[in-house]
Tab-separated table of C-alpha atoms in Angstrom:
chain	number	residue	atom	x	y	z
A	1	MET	CA	0.000	0.000	0.000
A	2	LYS	CA	2.899	2.318	0.756
A	3	VAL	CA	4.305	1.775	-2.725
A	4	LYS	CA	0.988	2.679	-4.284
A	5	HIS	CA	0.787	5.981	-2.382
A	6	LEU	CA	4.439	6.726	-3.085
A	7	MET	CA	3.982	6.175	-6.823
A	8	THR	CA	0.854	8.377	-6.863
A	9	ALA	CA	2.723	11.178	-5.074
A	10	LEU	CA	5.668	10.980	-7.489
A	11	LEU	CA	3.364	11.006	-10.490
A	12	ALA	CA	1.446	14.021	-9.119
A	13	ALA	CA	4.742	15.841	-8.501
A	14	ALA	CA	5.945	15.088	-12.046
A	15	ILE	CA	2.731	16.518	-13.483
A	16	ALA	CA	2.617	19.546	-11.168
A	17	ALA	CA	6.276	20.616	-11.590
A	18	PRO	CA	5.884	22.263	-15.046
A	19	VAL	CA	2.649	23.942	-13.925
A	20	LEU	CA	4.332	25.415	-10.847
A	21	TYR	CA	7.344	26.537	-12.907
A	22	ALA	CA	5.075	28.348	-15.366
A	23	ALA	CA	3.178	29.985	-12.495
A	24	GLU	CA	6.407	31.508	-11.110
A	25	GLU	CA	6.797	33.743	-14.170
A	26	GLU	CA	5.070	37.118	-14.157
A	27	PRO	CA	1.362	36.536	-14.735
A	28	GLY	CA	0.767	39.678	-16.827
A	29	LYS	CA	3.562	39.169	-19.304
A	30	ASN	CA	3.573	36.304	-21.682
A	31	PRO	CA	6.781	35.735	-23.597
A	32	PRO	CA	6.490	36.763	-27.237
A	33	PRO	CA	5.974	33.872	-29.615
A	34	PRO	CA	8.969	32.904	-31.680
A	35	PRO	CA	9.052	34.630	-35.067
A	36	ALA	CA	7.365	32.595	-37.760
A	37	GLU	CA	9.501	31.856	-40.753
A	38	ARG	CA	7.972	33.304	-43.850
A	39	LYS	CA	8.457	31.616	-47.130
A	40	GLU	CA	9.429	34.204	-49.649
A	41	MET	CA	7.345	33.989	-52.755
A	42	LYS	CA	8.854	34.760	-56.088
A	43	ARG	CA	6.964	37.449	-57.900
A	44	ARG	CA	6.550	36.542	-61.507
A	45	PRO	CA	5.891	39.269	-64.035
A	46	ARG	CA	2.368	39.405	-65.366
A	47	PRO	CA	1.973	38.010	-68.839
A	48	PRO	CA	1.265	40.675	-71.426
A	49	MET	CA	-2.353	41.329	-72.191
A	50	ARG	CA	-3.637	40.067	-75.482
A	51	GLY	CA	-5.449	42.288	-77.887
A	52	PRO	CA	-5.049	45.905	-78.835
A	53	ARG	CA	-4.171	48.158	-75.938
A	54	GLU	CA	-4.751	51.311	-77.954
A	55	ALA	CA	-8.499	50.692	-77.813
A	56	ALA	CA	-8.438	51.089	-74.023
A	57	LYS	CA	-7.142	54.684	-74.223
A	58	PRO	CA	-9.197	57.168	-76.206
A	59	SER	CA	-7.246	59.696	-78.223
A	60	LYS	CA	-6.906	63.309	-77.169
A	61	GLU	CA	-8.931	64.367	-80.181
A	62	LEU	CA	-11.797	62.080	-79.117
A	63	LEU	CA	-11.673	63.272	-75.501
A	64	ASP	CA	-11.826	66.904	-76.662
A	65	ALA	CA	-14.793	66.167	-78.932
A	66	VAL	CA	-16.646	64.402	-76.095
A	67	LYS	CA	-15.939	67.344	-73.790
A	68	VAL	CA	-17.384	69.751	-76.356
A	69	TYR	CA	-20.436	67.504	-76.799
A	70	ARG	CA	-21.056	67.407	-73.036
A	71	GLU	CA	-20.920	71.178	-72.879
A	72	LYS	CA	-23.259	71.560	-75.890
A	73	PRO	CA	-25.148	68.347	-76.707
A	74	THR	CA	-26.076	69.156	-80.293
A	75	GLU	CA	-26.391	66.833	-83.270
A	76	GLU	CA	-23.399	68.498	-84.925
A	77	ASN	CA	-21.124	67.778	-81.936
A	78	LYS	CA	-22.462	64.225	-81.747
A	79	ALA	CA	-21.643	63.747	-85.443
A	80	LYS	CA	-18.076	64.955	-84.786
A	81	VAL	CA	-17.616	62.381	-82.008
A	82	ARG	CA	-19.054	59.697	-84.284
A	83	SER	CA	-16.733	60.621	-87.172
A	84	ILE	CA	-13.673	60.483	-84.892
A	85	LEU	CA	-14.758	57.065	-83.581
A	86	GLU	CA	-15.252	55.802	-87.147
A	87	LYS	CA	-11.800	57.053	-88.113
A	88	GLU	CA	-10.191	55.258	-85.114
A	89	PHE	CA	-12.050	52.015	-85.847
A	90	ASP	CA	-10.998	52.157	-89.503
A	91	ALA	CA	-7.374	52.567	-88.417
A	92	ARG	CA	-7.715	49.606	-86.072
A	93	ILE	CA	-9.252	47.445	-88.790
A	94	LYS	CA	-6.426	48.440	-91.159
A	95	ARG	CA	-3.793	47.385	-88.585
A	96	GLU	CA	-5.530	44.027	-88.078
A	97	GLU	CA	-5.740	43.463	-91.828
A	98	GLU	CA	-2.001	44.166	-92.127
A	99	ARG	CA	-1.314	41.654	-89.356
A	100	ILE	CA	-3.468	39.024	-91.050
A	101	ALA	CA	-1.732	39.646	-94.384
A	102	GLU	CA	1.636	39.140	-92.668
A	103	MET	CA	0.399	35.881	-91.130
A	104	LYS	CA	-0.826	34.694	-94.543
A	105	SER	CA	2.555	35.480	-96.096
A	106	LYS	CA	4.300	33.350	-93.451
A	107	LYS	CA	1.752	30.544	-93.721
A	108	ALA	CA	3.710	28.384	-96.175
A	109	GLU	CA	6.912	28.788	-94.164
A	110	GLN	CA	5.202	27.780	-90.902
A	111	ILE	CA	3.526	24.776	-92.538
A	112	ASP	CA	6.887	23.612	-93.942
A	113	LYS	CA	8.531	23.869	-90.508
A	114	ARG	CA	5.747	21.933	-88.826
A	115	LEU	CA	5.702	19.272	-91.532
A	116	GLU	CA	9.457	18.809	-91.173
A	117	ARG	CA	9.114	18.488	-87.406
A	118	LEU	CA	6.323	15.948	-87.752
A	119	LEU	CA	8.150	13.815	-90.275
A	120	LYS	CA	11.497	13.848	-88.449
A	121	ARG	CA	10.558	12.898	-84.909
A	122	GLY	CA	6.863	13.359	-84.514
A	123	GLU	CA	5.370	16.374	-82.856
A	124	ARG	CA	4.932	15.892	-79.125
A	125	ARG	CA	2.486	17.760	-77.007
A	126	GLY	CA	2.732	17.907	-73.242
A	127	ARG	CA	5.349	16.070	-71.243
A	128	PRO	CA	6.895	12.952	-72.674
A	129	GLY	CA	5.883	9.767	-70.913
A	130	ARG	CA	2.736	11.226	-69.415
A	131	PRO	CA	-0.739	10.685	-70.808
A	132	GLY	CA	-2.657	13.680	-72.087
A	133	PRO	CA	-6.073	14.843	-70.891
A	134	GLU	CA	-7.764	12.202	-73.031
A	135	GLY	CA	-5.747	9.411	-71.416
A	136	PRO	CA	-2.903	7.372	-72.844
A	137	GLU	CA	-2.618	7.227	-76.596
A	138	LYS	CA	-4.233	4.227	-78.214
A	139	PRO	CA	-2.738	2.720	-81.323
A	140	ARG	CA	-4.788	3.348	-84.427
A	141	PRO	CA	-6.004	0.408	-86.452
A	142	PRO	CA	-4.288	0.064	-89.819
A	143	GLU	CA	-6.098	1.680	-92.675
A	144	PRO	CA	-7.341	-0.688	-95.406
């Protein structure tokens, strides 16, 4: 019976020792938590926006015409704003047509490069050795 009481007292002392040690510190002041390590994130540059950026900014001429129209909302001023907008849209369409013409002129060259790549080693998409979104490639049946 003495051993049982002795063991209980030792166990109670072992549990109470850290509690008493913590109670000896000043009750109003808690030690500051250790500084958390922050993982530094790499900031990647934003990819460039696609599409014409000129369309987002109206020209000074257009802004002046709109200002005049707001001061005097007449049909004549409205027609001026409309003519400026038509002129800017025509310029934009012309630039796009030039870009398309350039793409058409390079079409044969790009097709030749891709054909050469296909015939030499086969064009691969995605990572080698990993199935695509449709699953692993299935062999095609021979054509008759």
